[in-house]
Coordinates of C-alpha atoms in Angstrom, one line a residue:
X1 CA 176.0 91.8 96.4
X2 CA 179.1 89.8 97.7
X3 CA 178.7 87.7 101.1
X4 CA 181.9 86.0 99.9
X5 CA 183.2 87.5 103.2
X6 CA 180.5 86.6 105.6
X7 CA 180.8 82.7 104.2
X8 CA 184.8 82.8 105.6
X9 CA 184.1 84.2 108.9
X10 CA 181.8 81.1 109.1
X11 CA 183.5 78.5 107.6
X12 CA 186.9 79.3 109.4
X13 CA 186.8 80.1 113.2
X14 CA 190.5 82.1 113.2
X15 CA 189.4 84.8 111.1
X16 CA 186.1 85.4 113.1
X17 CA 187.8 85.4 116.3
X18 CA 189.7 88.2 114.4
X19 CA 186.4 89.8 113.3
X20 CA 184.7 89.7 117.0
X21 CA 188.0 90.8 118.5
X22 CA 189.3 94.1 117.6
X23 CA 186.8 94.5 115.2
X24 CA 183.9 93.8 117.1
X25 CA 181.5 92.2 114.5
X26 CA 180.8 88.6 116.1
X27 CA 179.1 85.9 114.7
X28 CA 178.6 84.7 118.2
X29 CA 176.7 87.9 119.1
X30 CA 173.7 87.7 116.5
X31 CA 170.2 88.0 118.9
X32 CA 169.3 91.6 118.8
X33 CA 167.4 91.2 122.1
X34 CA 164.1 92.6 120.8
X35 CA 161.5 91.9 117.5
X36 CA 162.5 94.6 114.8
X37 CA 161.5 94.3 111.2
X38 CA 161.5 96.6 108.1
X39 CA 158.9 99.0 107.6
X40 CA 158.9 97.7 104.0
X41 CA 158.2 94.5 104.7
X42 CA 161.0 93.8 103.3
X43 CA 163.4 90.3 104.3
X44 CA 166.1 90.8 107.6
X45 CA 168.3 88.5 109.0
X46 CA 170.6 88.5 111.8
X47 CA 174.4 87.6 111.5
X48 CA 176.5 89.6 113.7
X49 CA 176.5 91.6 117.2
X50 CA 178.4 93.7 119.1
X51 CA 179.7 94.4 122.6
X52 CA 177.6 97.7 123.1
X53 CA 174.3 95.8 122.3
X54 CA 174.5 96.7 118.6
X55 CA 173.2 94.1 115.9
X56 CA 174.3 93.6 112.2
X57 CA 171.7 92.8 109.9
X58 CA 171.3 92.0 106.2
X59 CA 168.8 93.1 104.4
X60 CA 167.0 91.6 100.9
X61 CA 169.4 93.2 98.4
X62 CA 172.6 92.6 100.3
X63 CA 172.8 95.8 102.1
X64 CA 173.7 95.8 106.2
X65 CA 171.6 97.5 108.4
X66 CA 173.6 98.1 111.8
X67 CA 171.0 98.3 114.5
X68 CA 172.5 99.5 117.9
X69 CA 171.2 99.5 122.0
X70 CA 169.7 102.4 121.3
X71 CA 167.0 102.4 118.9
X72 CA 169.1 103.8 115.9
X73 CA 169.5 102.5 113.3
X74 CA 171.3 102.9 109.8
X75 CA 173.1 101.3 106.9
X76 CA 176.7 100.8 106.6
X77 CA 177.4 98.9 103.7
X78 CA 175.9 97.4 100.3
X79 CA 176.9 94.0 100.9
X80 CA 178.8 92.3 104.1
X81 CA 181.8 92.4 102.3
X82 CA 181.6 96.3 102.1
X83 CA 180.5 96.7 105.5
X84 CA 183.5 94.9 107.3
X85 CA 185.7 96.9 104.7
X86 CA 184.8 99.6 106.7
X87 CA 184.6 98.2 110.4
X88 CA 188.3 96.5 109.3
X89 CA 189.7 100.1 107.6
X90 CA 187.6 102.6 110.6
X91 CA 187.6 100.6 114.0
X92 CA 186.5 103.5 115.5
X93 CA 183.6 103.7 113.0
X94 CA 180.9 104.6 115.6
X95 CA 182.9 108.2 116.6
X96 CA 183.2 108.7 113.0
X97 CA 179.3 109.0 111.8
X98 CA 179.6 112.4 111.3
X99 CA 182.1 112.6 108.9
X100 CA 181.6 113.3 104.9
X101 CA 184.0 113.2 101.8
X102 CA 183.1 117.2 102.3
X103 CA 185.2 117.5 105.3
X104 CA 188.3 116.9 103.1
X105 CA 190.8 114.7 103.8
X106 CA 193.1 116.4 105.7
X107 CA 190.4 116.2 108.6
X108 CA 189.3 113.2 107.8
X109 CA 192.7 111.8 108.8
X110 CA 193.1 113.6 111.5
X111 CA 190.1 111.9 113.6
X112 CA 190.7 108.9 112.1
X113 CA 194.1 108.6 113.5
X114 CA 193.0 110.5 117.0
X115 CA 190.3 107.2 117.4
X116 CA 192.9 104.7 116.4
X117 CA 195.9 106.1 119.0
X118 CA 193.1 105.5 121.7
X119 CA 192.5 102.4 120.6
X120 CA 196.0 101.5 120.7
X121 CA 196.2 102.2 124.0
X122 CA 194.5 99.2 125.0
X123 CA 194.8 96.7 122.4
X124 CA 196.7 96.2 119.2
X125 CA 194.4 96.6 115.7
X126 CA 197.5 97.0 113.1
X127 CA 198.7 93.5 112.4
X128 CA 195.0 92.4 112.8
X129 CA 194.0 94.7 110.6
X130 CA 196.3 92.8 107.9
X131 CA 195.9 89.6 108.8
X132 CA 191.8 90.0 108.4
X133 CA 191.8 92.1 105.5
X134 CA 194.1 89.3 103.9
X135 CA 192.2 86.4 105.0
X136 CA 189.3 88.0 104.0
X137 CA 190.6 89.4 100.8
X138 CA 189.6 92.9 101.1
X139 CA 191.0 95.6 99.4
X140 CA 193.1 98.3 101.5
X141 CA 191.5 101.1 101.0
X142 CA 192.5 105.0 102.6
X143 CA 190.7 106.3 105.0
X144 CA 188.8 108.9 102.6
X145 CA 187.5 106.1 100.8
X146 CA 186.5 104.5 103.7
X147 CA 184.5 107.8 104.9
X148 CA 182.9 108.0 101.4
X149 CA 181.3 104.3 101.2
X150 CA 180.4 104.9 105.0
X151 CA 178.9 107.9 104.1
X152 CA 177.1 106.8 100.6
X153 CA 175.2 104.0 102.6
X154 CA 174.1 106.0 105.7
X155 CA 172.3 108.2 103.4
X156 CA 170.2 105.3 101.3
X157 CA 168.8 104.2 104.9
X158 CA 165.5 105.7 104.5
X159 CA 163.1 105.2 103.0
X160 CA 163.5 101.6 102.2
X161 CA 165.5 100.1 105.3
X162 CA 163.4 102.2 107.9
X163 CA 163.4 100.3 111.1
X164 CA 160.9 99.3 113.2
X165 CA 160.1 97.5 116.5
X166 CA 157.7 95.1 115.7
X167 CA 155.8 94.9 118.5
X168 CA 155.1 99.1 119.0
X169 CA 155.5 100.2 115.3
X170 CA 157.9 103.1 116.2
X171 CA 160.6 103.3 114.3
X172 CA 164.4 104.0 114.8
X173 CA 166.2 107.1 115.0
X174 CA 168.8 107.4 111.7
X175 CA 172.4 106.3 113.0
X176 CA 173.7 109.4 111.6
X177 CA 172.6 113.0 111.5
X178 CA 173.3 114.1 108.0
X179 CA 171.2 116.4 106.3
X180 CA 168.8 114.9 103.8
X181 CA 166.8 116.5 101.1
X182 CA 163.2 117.9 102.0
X183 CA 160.2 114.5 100.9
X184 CA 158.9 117.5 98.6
X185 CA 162.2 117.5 96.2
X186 CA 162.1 113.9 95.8
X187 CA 158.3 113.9 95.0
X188 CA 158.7 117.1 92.7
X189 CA 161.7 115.8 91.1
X190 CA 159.3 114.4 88.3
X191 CA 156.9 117.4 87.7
X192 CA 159.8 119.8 87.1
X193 CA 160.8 117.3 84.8
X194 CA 157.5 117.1 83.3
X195 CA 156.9 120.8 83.4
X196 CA 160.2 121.7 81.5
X197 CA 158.8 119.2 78.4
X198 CA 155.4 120.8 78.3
X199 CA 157.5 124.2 78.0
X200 CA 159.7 122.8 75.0
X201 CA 156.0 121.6 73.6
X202 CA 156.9 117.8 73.9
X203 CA 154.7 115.6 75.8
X204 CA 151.1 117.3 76.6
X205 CA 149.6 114.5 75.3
X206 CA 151.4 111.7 78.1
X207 CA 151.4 114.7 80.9
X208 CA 148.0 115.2 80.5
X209 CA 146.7 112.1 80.1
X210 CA 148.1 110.6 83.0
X211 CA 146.6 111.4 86.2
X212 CA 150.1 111.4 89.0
X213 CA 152.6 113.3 85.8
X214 CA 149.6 115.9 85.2
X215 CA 149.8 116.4 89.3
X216 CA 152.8 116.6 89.4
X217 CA 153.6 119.1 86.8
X218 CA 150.8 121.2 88.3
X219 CA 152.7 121.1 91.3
X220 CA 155.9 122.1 89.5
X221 CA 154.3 125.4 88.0
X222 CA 152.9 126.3 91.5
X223 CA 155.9 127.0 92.8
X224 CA 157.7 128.4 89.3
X225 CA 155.0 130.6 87.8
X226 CA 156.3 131.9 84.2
X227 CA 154.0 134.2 82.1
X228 CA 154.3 131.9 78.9
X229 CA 152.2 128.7 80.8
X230 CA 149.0 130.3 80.5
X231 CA 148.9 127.7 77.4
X232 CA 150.1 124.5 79.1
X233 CA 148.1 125.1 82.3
X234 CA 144.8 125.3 80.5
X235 CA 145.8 122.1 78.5
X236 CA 145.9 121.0 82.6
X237 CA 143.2 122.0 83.7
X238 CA 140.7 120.8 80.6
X239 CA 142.3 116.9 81.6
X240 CA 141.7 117.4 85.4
X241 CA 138.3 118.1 85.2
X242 CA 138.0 114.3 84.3
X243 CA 139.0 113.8 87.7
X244 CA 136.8 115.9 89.3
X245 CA 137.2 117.6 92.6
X246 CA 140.6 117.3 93.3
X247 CA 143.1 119.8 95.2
X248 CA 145.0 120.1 91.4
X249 CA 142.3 120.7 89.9
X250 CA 141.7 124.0 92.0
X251 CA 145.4 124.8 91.7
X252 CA 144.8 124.7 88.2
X253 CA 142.4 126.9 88.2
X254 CA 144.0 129.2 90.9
X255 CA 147.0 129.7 88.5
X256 CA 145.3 130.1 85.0
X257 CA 142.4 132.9 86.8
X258 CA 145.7 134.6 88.1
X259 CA 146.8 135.5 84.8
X260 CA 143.3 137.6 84.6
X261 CA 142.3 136.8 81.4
X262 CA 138.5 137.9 80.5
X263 CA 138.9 135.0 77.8
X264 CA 139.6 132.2 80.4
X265 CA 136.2 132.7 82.1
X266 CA 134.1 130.8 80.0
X267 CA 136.7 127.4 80.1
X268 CA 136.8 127.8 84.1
X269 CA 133.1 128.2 84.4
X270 CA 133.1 125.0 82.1
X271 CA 135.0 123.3 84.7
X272 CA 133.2 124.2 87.6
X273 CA 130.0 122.7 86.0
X274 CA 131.5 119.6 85.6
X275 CA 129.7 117.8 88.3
X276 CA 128.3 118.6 91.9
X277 CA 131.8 118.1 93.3
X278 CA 133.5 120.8 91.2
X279 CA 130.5 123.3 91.6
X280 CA 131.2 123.5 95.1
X281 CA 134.7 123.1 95.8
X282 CA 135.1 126.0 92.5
X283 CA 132.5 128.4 94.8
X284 CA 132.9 132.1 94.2
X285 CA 134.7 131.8 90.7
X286 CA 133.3 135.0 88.8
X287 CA 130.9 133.8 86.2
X288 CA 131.6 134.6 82.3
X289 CA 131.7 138.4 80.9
X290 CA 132.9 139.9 84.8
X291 CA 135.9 141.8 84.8
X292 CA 138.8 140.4 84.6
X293 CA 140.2 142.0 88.0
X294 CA 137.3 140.2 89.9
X295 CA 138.8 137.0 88.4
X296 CA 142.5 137.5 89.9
X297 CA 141.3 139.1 92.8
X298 CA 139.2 135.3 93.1
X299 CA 142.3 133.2 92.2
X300 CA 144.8 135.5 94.9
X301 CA 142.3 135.0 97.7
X302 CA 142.5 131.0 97.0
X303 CA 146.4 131.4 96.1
X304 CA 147.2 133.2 99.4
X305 CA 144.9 130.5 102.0
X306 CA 145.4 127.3 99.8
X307 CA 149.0 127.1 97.7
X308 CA 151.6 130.0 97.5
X309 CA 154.7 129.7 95.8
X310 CA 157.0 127.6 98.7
X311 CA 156.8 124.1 98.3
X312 CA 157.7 123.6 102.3
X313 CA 154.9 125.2 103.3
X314 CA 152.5 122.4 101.9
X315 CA 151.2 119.9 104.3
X316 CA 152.7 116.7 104.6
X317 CA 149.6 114.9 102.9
X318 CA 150.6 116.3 100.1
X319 CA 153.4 115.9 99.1
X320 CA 153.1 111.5 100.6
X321 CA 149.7 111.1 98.6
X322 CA 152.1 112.2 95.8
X323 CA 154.4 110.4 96.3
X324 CA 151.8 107.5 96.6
X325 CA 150.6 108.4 93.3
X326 CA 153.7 108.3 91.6
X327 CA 154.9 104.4 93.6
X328 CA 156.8 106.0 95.7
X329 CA 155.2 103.7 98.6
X330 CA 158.3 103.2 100.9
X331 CA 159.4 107.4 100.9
X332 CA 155.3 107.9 101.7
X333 CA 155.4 105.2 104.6
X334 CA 158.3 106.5 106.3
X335 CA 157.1 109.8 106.5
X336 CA 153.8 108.9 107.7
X337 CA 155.9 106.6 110.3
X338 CA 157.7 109.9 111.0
X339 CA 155.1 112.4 111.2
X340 CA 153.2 109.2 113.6
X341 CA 156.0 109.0 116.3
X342 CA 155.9 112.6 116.6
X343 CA 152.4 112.6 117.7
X344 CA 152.7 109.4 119.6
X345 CA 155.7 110.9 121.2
X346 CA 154.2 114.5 122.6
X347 CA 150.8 112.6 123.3
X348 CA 153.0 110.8 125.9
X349 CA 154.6 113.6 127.3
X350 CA 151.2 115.4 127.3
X351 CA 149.6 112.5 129.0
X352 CA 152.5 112.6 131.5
X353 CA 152.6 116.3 132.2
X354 CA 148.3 116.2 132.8
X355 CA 147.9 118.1 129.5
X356 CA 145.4 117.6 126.3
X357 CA 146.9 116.7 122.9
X358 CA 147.7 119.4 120.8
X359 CA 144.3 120.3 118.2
X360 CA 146.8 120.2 115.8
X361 CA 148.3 116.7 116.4
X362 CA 144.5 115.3 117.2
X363 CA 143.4 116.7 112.9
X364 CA 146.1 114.2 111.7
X365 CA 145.4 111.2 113.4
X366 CA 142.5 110.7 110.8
X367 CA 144.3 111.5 108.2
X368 CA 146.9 109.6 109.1
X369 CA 145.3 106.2 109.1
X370 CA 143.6 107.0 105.9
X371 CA 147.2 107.0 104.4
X372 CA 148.0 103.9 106.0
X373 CA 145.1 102.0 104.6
X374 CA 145.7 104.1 101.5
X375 CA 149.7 102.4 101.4
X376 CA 148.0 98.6 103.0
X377 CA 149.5 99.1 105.8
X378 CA 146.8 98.2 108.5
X379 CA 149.3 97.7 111.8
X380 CA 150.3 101.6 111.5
X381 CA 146.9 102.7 110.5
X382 CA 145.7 100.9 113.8
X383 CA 148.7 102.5 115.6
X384 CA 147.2 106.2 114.7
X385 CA 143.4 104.7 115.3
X386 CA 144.1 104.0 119.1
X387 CA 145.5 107.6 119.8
X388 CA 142.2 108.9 118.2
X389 CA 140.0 107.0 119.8
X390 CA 140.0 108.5 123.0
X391 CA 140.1 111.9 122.0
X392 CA 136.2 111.6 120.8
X393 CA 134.0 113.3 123.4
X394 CA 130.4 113.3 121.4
X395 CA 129.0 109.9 121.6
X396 CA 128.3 109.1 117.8
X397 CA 132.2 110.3 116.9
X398 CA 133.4 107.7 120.1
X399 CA 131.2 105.0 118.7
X400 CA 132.3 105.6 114.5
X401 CA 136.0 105.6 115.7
X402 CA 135.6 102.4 117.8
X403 CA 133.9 100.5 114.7
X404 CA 137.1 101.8 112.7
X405 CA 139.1 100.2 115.8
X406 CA 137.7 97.3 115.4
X407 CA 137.9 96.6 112.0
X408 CA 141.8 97.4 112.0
X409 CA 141.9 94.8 114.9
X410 CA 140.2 92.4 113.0
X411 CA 142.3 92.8 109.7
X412 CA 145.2 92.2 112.2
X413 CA 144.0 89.2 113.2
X414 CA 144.1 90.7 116.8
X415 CA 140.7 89.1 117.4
X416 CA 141.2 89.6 121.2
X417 CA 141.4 93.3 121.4
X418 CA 138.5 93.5 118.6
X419 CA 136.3 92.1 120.7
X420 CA 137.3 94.0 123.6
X421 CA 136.9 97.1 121.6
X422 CA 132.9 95.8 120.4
X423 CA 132.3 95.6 123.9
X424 CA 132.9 98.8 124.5
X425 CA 130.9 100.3 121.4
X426 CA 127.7 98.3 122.6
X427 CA 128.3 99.7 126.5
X428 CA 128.7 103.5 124.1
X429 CA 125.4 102.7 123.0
X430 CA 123.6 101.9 125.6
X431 CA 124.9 105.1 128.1
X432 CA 126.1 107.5 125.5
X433 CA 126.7 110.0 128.4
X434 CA 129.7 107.3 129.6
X435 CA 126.7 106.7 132.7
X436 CA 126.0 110.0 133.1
X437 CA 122.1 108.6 133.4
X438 CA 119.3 108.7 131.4
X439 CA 116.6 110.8 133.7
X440 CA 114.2 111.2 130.9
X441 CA 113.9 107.4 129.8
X442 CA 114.3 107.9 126.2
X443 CA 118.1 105.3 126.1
X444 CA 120.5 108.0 125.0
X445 CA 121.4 109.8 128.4
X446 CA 121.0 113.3 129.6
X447 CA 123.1 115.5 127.5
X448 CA 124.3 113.5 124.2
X449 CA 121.7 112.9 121.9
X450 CA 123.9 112.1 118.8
X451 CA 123.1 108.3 118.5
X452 CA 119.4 108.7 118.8
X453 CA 118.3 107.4 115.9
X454 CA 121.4 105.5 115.2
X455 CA 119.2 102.5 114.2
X456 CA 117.7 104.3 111.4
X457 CA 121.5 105.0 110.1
X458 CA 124.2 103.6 107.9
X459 CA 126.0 103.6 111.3
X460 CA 124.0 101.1 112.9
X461 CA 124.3 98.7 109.5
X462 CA 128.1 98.8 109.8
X463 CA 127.9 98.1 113.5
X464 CA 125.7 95.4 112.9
X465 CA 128.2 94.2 109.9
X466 CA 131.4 94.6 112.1
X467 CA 129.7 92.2 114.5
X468 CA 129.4 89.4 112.6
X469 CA 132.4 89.7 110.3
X470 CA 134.4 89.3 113.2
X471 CA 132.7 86.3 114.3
X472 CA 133.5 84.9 111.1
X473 CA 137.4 85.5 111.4
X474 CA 137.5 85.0 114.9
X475 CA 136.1 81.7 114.7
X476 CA 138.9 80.3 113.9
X477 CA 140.3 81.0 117.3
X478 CA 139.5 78.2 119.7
X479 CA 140.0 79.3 122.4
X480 CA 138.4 82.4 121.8
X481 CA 134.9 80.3 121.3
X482 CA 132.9 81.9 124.3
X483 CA 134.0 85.5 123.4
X484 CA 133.1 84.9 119.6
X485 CA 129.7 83.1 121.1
X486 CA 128.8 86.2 122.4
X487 CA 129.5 89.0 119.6
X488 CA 127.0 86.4 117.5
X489 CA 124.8 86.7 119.9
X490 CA 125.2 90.4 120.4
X491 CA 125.2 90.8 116.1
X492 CA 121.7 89.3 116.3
X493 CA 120.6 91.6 119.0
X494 CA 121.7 94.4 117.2
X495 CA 120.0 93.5 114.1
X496 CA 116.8 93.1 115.5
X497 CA 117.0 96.9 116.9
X498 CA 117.2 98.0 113.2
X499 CA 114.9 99.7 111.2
X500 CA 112.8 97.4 108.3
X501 CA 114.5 98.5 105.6
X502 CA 118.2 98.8 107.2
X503 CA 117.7 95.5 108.9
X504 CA 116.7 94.2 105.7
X505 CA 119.5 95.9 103.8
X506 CA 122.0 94.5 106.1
X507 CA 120.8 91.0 105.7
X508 CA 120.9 90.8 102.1
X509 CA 124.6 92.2 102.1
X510 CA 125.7 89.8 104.6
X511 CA 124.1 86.8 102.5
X512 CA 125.6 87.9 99.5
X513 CA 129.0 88.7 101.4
X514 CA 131.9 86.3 100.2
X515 CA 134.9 87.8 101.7
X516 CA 133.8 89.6 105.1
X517 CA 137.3 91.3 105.8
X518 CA 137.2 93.0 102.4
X519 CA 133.4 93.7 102.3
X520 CA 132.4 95.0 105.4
X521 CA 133.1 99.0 105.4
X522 CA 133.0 100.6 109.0
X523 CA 134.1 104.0 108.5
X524 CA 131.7 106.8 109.1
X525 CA 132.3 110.2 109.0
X526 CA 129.1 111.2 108.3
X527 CA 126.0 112.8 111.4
X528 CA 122.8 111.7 112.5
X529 CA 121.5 114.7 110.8
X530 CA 121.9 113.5 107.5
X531 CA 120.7 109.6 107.9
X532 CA 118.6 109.5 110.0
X533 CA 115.6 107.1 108.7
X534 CA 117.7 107.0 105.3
X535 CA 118.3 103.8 105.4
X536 CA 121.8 102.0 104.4
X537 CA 121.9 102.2 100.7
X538 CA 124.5 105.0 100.6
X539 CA 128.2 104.1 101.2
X540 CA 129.9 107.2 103.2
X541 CA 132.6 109.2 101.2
X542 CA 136.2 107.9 102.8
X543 CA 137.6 110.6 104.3
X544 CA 140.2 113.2 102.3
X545 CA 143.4 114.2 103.4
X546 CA 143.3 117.3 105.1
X547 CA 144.8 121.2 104.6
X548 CA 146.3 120.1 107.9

């Protein structure tokens, strides 16, 4: 990408006065005012500014991103060259943003020439216009064209130039409002693919030996069923057994057991013996020799509450752990970020208004920063991990999501609000009732008994873990010293509340521990019930991405 343009404007002051003034892209004007950076990760550098507030940025691979005052956000060019072809050819480019080759060109140059008789009315733009394109040497281009290059770079803003303040995680609006297709087309885009070659009886070995293109084209025939695919969708379903329990690997079943062949029985019962894992998440399937009516009536029931045959009716976890599989990172990411500001956004106006946060918006916060982590991206993960926090009433769930808290906090290096956030988990377990009392003596408050015998639990060994892996890390800190002082100190009182055998457990990890940030695991989603006195040799099952 060219920045031969960019290079002039710097090296020769006439031509970006010309620039800043009528075109309004100054050099002078570069400080957007407030930390932003790619959701990507990707590199962002300020060269130009506006009069309205707006900043002109470039981005890794040439392209400029055009931030303005307003938390939108958008590109308008592949290179600098292309974008002050356009601020030079449209000054008026900001009233324009709505505009597509589509409209035709008669209408095109009508509102073209309406902006530019306004602008005339204050200021000239026509021998500037010449002067800068030739100085520059840009090309003259018509005003269709123009439209069409504007148009070609709004739409390639997202996923991979999503904005973001750096400092909240939010992320910008789009500068435009042109439609864009559904995340479920670009993630599908590959199965159909996929699923038109298994068809023509080319490539069931690759399909079906590769985990994300076997998914996909699962997903493909969910939502085009054809009578002939009986075939290719039990080749499917014999390769993702070797998965085990996976939500594909029910579809697969769903869709061969609709077809309601007697025959099929003995393969699907095969499947569901696989392990423990398929056994229960294939409940109910009809066993072999039952009639093969039972067996449909079995795969509709799981058809109508699970799948269907509209791909926009599937969650949004599907379709972005998808398009995780496949490496579509950055089109996950920014709909996480999305489907995140949402929620952040009507849990403000809920808090505001005195009103709880939707149930619906509380069941993918979890989720949600089990994606993140999924993607490596800790600062939204810990984004979605302080909304959830407060919305745990039973002691044990307030206590598991602060340890999750402060883990995030701690991978951030935000050593501060980790210890903060400890602090509050020991004052959790000590008056699990938030100091309701304790009236009966026993240290786990009148009415929530959750964390009684958390000491017995792999709970307790993570707490205990968390504590001093962040007085590792943190130690670093100086003049955090007296804070880190006392989570040590606090670590070893914890640890000598431990059972035998967890305590014991706990200090042989933590002498074998090399890397503390990648070895501790703090995230339990599992209940007293079903650990008490057991110890901490089990590791809990990360959680799954939800229906929801």
């Amino acid at each position: 990408m060219s920045d031969h343009a960019l290079r002039l404007l710097r090296e020769q002051p006439h031509l970006a006065e010309l620039a800043a003034f009528p075109f309004n892209f100054d050099l002078t004007r570069a400080d957007h005012g407030e930390a932003v950076r790619l959701a990507s990760g990707g590199p962002l550098e300020a060269v130009a500014g506006d009069d309205t507030g707006g900043t002109y940025f470039v981005c890794g691979d040439g392209s400029v991103l055009y931030a303005d005052s307003e938390s939108s956000a958008g590109i308008i060019g592949n290179s600098v060259d292309e974008a002050l072809e356009v601020l030079v050819g449209l000054p008026g480019w900001h009233d324009h943003l709505g505009l597509a080759p589509a409209d035709g060109e008669e209408k095109i140059r009508a509102a073209l020439a309406e902006t530019e008789e306004e602008i005339r009315e204050y200021h000239g733009i026509d021998d500037e216009r010449t002067g800068l394109r030739a100085g520059l040497g840009l090309p003259e281009r018509s005003p269709v064209q123009l439209i069409g290059l504007l148009h070609a770079a709004l739409l390639r803003t997202e996923p991979d130039f999503l904005l973001l303040n750096a400092e909240e995680g939010g992320a910008h609006a789009l500068l435009d409002r042109h439609p864009r297709p559904p995340l479920w087309e670009a993630v599908l885009a590959r199965g159909r693919t996929d699923l038109t070659l298994l068809r023509e009886g080319s490539a069931w070995v690759e399909v079906a030996e590769d985990r994300a293109r076997r998914a996909l084209a699962l997903r493909a025939a969910q939502f085009d069923r054809r009578e002939g695919d009986l075939p290719l969708l039990r080749h499917l379903l014999r390769h993702e057994a070797e998965a085990s329990m996976t939500d594909e690997l029910r579809l697969a079943a769903v869709l061969v057991g609709l077809h309601g062949h007697a025959e099929d029985l003995p393969l699907l019962y095969e499947v569901r013996e696989t392990d423990f894992d398929t056994w229960c998440g294939l409940g109910g399937m009809p066993e072999p020799g039952a009639d093969p009516a039972e067996l449909r009536r079995w795969a509709r029931d799981l058809d109508d509450s699970l799948f269907g045959t509209d791909p926009a009716d599937e969650p949004l976890f599907t379709w972005t752990g998808l398009a995780h599989e496949q490496g579509l990172v950055e089109l996950a990411r920014a709909a996480l970020i999305r489907r995140l500001d949402d929620i952040d956004f009507r849990a403000y106006c809920d808090a505001r208004d005195g009103k709880a946060m939707e149930r619906r918006d509380a069941s993918q916060l979890s989720t949600l920063v089990h994606e993140f982590e999924q993607l490596g991206d800790t600062f939204q993960a810990l984004r979605a991990q302080r909304l959830y926090v407060p919305l745990q009433t039973r002691a044990w769930d307030r206590v598991s999501a602060l340890l999750r808290l402060a883990r995030l906090e701690r991978e951030e290096d935000r050593f501060g609000a980790a210890i903060r956030t400890l602090t509050s988990l020991r004052d959790t377990l000590a008056e699990p009732d938030g100091g309701a009392g304790d009236s009966d003596g026993d240290g786990d408050g009148d009415g929530d008994n959750s964390l009684g015998h958390w000491q017995r639990t792999n709970l307790g060994a993570y707490i205990v873990e968390e504590h001093y892996a962040l007085a590792r890390t943190a130690a670093t800190d100086t003049a955090l010293a007296d804070e880190v002082r006392a989570v040590t100190v606090a670590a070893g009182e914890l640890l000598a509340r431990l059972s035998g055998t967890a305590r014991e457990n706990v200090e042989r990890h933590l002498a074998g521990t090399t890397d503390i940030r990648t070895d501790t695991r703090t995230d339990i989603h599992t209940d007293t019930g079903a650990n008490a006195g057991a110890g901490v040799s089990a590791e809990p099952t990360p959680p799954q991405p939800s229906a929801g």
